[in-house]
Short mmCIF file of C-alpha atoms and ligand atoms in Angstrom, two decimals:
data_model
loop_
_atom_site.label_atom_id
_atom_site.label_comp_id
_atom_site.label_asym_id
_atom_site.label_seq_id
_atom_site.Cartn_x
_atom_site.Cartn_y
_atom_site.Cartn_z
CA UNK A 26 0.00 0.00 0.00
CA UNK A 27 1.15 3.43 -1.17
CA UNK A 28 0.97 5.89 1.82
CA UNK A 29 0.70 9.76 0.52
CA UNK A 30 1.53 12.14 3.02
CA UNK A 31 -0.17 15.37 3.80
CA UNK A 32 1.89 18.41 3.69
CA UNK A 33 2.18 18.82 7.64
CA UNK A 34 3.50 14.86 7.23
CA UNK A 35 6.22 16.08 4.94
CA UNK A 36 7.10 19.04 7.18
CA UNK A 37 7.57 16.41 9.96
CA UNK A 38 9.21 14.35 7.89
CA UNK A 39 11.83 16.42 6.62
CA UNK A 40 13.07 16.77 9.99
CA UNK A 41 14.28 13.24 9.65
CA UNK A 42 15.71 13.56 7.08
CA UNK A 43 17.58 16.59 7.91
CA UNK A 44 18.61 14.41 10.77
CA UNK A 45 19.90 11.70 8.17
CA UNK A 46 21.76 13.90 6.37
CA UNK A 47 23.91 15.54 8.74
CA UNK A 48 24.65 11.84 10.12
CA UNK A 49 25.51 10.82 6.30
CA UNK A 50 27.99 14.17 6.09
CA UNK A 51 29.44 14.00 9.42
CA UNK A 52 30.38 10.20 8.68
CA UNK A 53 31.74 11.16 5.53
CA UNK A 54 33.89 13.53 7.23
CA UNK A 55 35.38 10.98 9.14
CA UNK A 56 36.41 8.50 6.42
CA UNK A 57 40.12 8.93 5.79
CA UNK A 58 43.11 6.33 5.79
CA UNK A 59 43.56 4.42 9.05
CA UNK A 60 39.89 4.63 10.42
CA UNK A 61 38.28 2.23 11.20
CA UNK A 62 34.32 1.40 9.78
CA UNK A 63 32.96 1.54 13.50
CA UNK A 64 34.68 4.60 13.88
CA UNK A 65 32.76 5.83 11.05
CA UNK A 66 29.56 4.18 12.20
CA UNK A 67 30.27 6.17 15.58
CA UNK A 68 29.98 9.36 14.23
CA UNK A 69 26.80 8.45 12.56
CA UNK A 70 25.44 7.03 15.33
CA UNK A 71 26.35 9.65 17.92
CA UNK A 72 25.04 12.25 15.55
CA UNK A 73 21.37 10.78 15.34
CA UNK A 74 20.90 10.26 19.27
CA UNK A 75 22.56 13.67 19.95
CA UNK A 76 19.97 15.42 17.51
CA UNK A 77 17.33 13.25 19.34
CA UNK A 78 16.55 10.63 17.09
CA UNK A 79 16.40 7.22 16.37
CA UNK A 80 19.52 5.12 14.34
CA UNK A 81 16.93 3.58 11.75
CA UNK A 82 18.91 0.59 11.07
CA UNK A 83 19.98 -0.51 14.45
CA UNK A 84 18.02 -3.55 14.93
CA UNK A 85 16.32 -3.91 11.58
CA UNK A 86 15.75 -7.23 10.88
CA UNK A 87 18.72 -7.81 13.69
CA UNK A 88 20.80 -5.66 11.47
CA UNK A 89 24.21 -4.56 14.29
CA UNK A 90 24.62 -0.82 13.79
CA UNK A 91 23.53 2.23 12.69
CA UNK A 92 25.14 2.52 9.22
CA UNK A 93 26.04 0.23 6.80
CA UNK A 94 29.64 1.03 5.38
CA UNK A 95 30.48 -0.92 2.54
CA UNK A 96 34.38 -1.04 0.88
CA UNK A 97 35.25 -1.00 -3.03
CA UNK A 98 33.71 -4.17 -4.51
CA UNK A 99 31.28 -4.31 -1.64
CA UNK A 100 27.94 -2.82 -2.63
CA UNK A 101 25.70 -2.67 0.03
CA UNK A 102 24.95 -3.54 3.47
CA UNK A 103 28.66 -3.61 4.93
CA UNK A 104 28.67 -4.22 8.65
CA UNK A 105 30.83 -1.47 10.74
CA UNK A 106 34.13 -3.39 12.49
CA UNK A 107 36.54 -2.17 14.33
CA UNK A 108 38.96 -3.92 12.11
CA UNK A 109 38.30 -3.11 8.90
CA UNK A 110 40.98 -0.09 8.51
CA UNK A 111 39.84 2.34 5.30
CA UNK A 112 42.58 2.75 3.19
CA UNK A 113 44.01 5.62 0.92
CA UNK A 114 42.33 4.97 -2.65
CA UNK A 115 38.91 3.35 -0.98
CA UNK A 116 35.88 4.02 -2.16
CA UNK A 117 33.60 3.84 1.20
CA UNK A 118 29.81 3.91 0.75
CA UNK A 119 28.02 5.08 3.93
CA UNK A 120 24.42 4.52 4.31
CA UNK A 121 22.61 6.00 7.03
CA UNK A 122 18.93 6.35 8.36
CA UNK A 123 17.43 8.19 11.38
CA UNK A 124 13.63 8.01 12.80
CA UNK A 125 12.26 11.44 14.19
CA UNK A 126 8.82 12.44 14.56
CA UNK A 127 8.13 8.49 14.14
CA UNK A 128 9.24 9.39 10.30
CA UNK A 129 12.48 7.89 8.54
CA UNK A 130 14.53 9.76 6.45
CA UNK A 131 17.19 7.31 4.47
CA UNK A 132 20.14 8.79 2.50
CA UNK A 133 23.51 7.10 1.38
CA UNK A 134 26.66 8.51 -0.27
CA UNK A 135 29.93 7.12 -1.48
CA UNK A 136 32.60 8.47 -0.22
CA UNK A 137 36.74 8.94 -1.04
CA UNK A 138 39.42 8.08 1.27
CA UNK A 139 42.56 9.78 0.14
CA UNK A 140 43.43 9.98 -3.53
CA UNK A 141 41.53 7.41 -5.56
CA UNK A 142 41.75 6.47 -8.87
CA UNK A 143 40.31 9.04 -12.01
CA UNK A 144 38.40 5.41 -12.40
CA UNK A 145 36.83 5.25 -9.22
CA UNK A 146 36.31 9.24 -9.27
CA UNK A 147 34.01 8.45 -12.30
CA UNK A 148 32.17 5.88 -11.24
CA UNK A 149 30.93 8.09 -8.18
CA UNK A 150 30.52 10.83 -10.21
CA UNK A 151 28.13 9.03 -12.69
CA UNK A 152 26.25 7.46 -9.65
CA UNK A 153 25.61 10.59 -7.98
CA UNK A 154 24.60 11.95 -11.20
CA UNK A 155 22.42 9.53 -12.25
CA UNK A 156 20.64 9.31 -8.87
CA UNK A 157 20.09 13.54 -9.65
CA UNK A 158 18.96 12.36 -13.29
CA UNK A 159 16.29 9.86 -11.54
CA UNK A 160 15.21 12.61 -9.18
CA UNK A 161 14.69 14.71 -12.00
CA UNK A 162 12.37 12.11 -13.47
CA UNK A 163 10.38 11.62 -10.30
CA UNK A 164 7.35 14.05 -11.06
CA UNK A 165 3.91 13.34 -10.21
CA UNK A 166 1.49 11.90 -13.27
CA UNK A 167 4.93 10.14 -14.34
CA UNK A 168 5.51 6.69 -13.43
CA UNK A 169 7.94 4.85 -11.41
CA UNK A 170 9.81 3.10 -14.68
CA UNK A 171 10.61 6.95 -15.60
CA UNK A 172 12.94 6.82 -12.69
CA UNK A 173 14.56 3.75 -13.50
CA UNK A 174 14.77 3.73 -17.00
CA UNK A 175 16.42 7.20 -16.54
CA UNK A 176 19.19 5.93 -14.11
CA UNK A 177 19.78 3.09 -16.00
CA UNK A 178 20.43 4.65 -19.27
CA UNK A 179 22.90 7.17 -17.68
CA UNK A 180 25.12 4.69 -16.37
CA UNK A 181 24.83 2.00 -19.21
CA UNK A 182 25.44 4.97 -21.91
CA UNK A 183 29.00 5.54 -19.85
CA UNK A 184 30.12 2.08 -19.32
CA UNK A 185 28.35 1.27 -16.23
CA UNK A 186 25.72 -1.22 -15.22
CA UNK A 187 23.43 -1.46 -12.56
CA UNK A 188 22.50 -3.70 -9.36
CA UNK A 189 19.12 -5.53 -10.06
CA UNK A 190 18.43 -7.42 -6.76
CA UNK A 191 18.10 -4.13 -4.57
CA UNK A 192 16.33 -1.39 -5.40
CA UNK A 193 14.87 1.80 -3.79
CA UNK A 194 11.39 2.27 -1.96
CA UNK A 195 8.74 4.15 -0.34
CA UNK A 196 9.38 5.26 3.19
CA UNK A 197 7.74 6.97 5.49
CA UNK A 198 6.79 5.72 9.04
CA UNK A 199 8.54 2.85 8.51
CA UNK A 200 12.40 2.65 6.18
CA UNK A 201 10.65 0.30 3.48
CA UNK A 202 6.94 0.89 2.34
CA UNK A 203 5.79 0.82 -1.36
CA UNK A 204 6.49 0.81 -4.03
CA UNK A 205 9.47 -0.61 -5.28
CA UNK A 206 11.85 1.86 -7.03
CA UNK A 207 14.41 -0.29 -9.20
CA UNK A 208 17.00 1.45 -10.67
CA UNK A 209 16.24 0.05 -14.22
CA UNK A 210 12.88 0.16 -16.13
CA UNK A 211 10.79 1.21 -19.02
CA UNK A 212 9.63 4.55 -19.42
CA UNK A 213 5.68 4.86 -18.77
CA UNK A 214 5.61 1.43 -17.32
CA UNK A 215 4.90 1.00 -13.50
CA UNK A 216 2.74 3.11 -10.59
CA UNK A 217 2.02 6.27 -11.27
CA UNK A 218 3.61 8.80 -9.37
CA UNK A 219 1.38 11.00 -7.12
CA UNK A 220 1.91 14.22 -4.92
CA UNK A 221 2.46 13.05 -1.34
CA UNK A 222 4.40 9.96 -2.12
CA UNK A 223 7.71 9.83 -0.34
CA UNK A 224 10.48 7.81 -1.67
CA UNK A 225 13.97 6.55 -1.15
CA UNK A 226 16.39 6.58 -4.40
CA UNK A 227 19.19 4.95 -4.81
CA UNK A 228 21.24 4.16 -7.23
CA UNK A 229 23.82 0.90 -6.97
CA UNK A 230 26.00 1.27 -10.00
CA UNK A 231 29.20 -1.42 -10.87
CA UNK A 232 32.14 -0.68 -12.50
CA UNK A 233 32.21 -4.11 -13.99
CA UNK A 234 29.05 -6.46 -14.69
CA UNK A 235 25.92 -6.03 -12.62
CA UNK A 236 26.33 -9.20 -11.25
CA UNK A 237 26.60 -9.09 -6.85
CA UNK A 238 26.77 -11.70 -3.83
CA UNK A 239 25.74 -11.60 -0.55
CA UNK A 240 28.35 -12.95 1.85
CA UNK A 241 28.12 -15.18 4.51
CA UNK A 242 27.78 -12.76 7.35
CA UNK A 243 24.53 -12.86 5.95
CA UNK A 244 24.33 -9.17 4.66
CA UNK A 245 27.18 -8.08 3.20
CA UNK A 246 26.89 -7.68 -0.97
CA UNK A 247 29.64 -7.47 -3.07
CA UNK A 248 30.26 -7.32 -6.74
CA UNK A 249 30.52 -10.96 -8.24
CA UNK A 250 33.68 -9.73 -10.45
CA UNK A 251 35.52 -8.07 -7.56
CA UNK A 252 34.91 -4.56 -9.51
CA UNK A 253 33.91 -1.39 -7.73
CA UNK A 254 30.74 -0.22 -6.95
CA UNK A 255 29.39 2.96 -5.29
CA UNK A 256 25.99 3.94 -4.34
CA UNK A 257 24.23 7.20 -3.46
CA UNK A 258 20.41 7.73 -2.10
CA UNK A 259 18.18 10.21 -1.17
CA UNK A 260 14.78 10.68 0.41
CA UNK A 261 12.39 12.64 -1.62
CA UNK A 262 8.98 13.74 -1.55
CA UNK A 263 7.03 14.35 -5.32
CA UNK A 264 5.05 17.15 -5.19
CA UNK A 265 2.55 19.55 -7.58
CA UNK A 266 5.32 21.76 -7.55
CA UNK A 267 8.29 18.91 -8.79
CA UNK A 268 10.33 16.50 -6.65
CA UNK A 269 11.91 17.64 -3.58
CA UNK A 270 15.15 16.25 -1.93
CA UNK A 271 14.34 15.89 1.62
CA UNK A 272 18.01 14.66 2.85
CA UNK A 273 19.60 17.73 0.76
CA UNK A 274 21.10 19.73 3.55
N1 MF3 B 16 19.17 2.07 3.50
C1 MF3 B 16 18.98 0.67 3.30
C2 MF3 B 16 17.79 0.50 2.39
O1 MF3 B 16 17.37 1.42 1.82
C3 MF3 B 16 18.73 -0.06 4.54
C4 MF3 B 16 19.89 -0.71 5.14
S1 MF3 B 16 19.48 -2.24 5.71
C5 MF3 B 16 19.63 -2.20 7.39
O2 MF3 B 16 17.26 -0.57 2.25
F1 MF3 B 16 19.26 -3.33 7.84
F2 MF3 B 16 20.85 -1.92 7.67
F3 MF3 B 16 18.87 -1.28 7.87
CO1 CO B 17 17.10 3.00 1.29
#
């Protein structure tokens, strides 16, 4: 079920998000060489229950922490460990969600840790980009395959390809309601997008083929081919007035 929210819901909402996006930039301050992923998971954690909030992820479906911090060929879902030391030329995705207001706001980036490759640079350039492009797409009487189609066929047209088995969502009350928002699609196809419907974007884009694992830790993804990947995501709200990045701060 589709839940539109009311403009007061938004307002309340975008307090959450506000919250997730200073967690997300604070984090990303703190990635450099010789920190550790729970150090960065710290700083988003501490942020959220200092602004008053709720660290989304802690618990979710037993998930450990409050981020999810995920290395080079790792995709998604990386666990925080006090022994997994960043490195000078990592590419380290941080995704972060607070609750505030009993609303979620859910935002990611992909961070670089030192100097990286001009490789690596593009591959989070295009991400970002193409999560922009989708945003761009997400206006209401459009439908959800406008999004994906339009991610899609920014990264594929520059050498890219993209994750199939996750894909963005609703969210609202709770991190994950409907619909669905793949990341790859057919223009026209799919629900139609309405004012008051609040989604999460987000863009997993590999430097080699699309194809990704899960390992056994039972969450981590990676790339299958050992290639990088990076990831960015924002929480938006479509309105009559366009689409409206909620976690921009
Ligand atoms: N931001 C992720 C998503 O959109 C959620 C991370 S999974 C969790 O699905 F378990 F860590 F919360
Ligand atoms: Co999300």
């Amino acid at each position: 079920m589709i839940v539109l929210k009311t403009t007061r819901e938004l307002d309340l909402m975008k307090e959450a998000c506000a919250i997730a996006a200073g967690a997300l930039k604070a984090a990303g301050a703190a990635v450099a060489p010789g920190v550790s992923t729970a150090d960065v998971n710290r700083v988003a954690h501490d942020y959220i229950v200092r602004h008053g909030a709720i660290p989304t992820f802690l618990g979710y479906n037993g998930y450990p922490a409050a981020s999810c911090i995920s290395i080079n060929d790792e995709v998604i879902h990386g666990i925080p460990n006090k022994k997994r030391i960043i490195k000078a030329g990592d590419i380290v995705s941080i995704d972060v969600g607070a609750t505030f207001n009993g609303y979620v706001g859910d935002n990611a980036a992909t961070f670089a840790a030192g100097e990286i490759s001009p490789e690596a640079q593009r591959l989070c350039d295009v991400t970002r980009e193409s999560l922009y492009e989708g945003i761009k797409a997400a206006v209401a009487g459009g439908r959800i395959g406008d999004i994906g189609s339009t991610i899609q066929r920014y990264c594929e047209e520059r050498g890219f390809s993209v994750v199939r088995e996750y894909t963005g969502h609703g969210v609202g009350k709770v991190m994950h309601e409907d619909p669905s928002v793949p990341n790859f699609g057919t223009p026209g196809r799919g629900v139609r997008l309405l004012p008051g419907m609040t989604i999460a974007i987000e863009p997993m884009i590999n430097m080699g083929g699309a194809g990704i694992r899960q390992l056994p830790d039972g969450w981590t993804v990676k790339t299958r081919d050992g290639k990088l990947s990076a990831h960015f995501e924002h929480t938006i709200a479509i309105t009559a007035n366009g689409p409206v990045i909620l976690t921009q701060i």
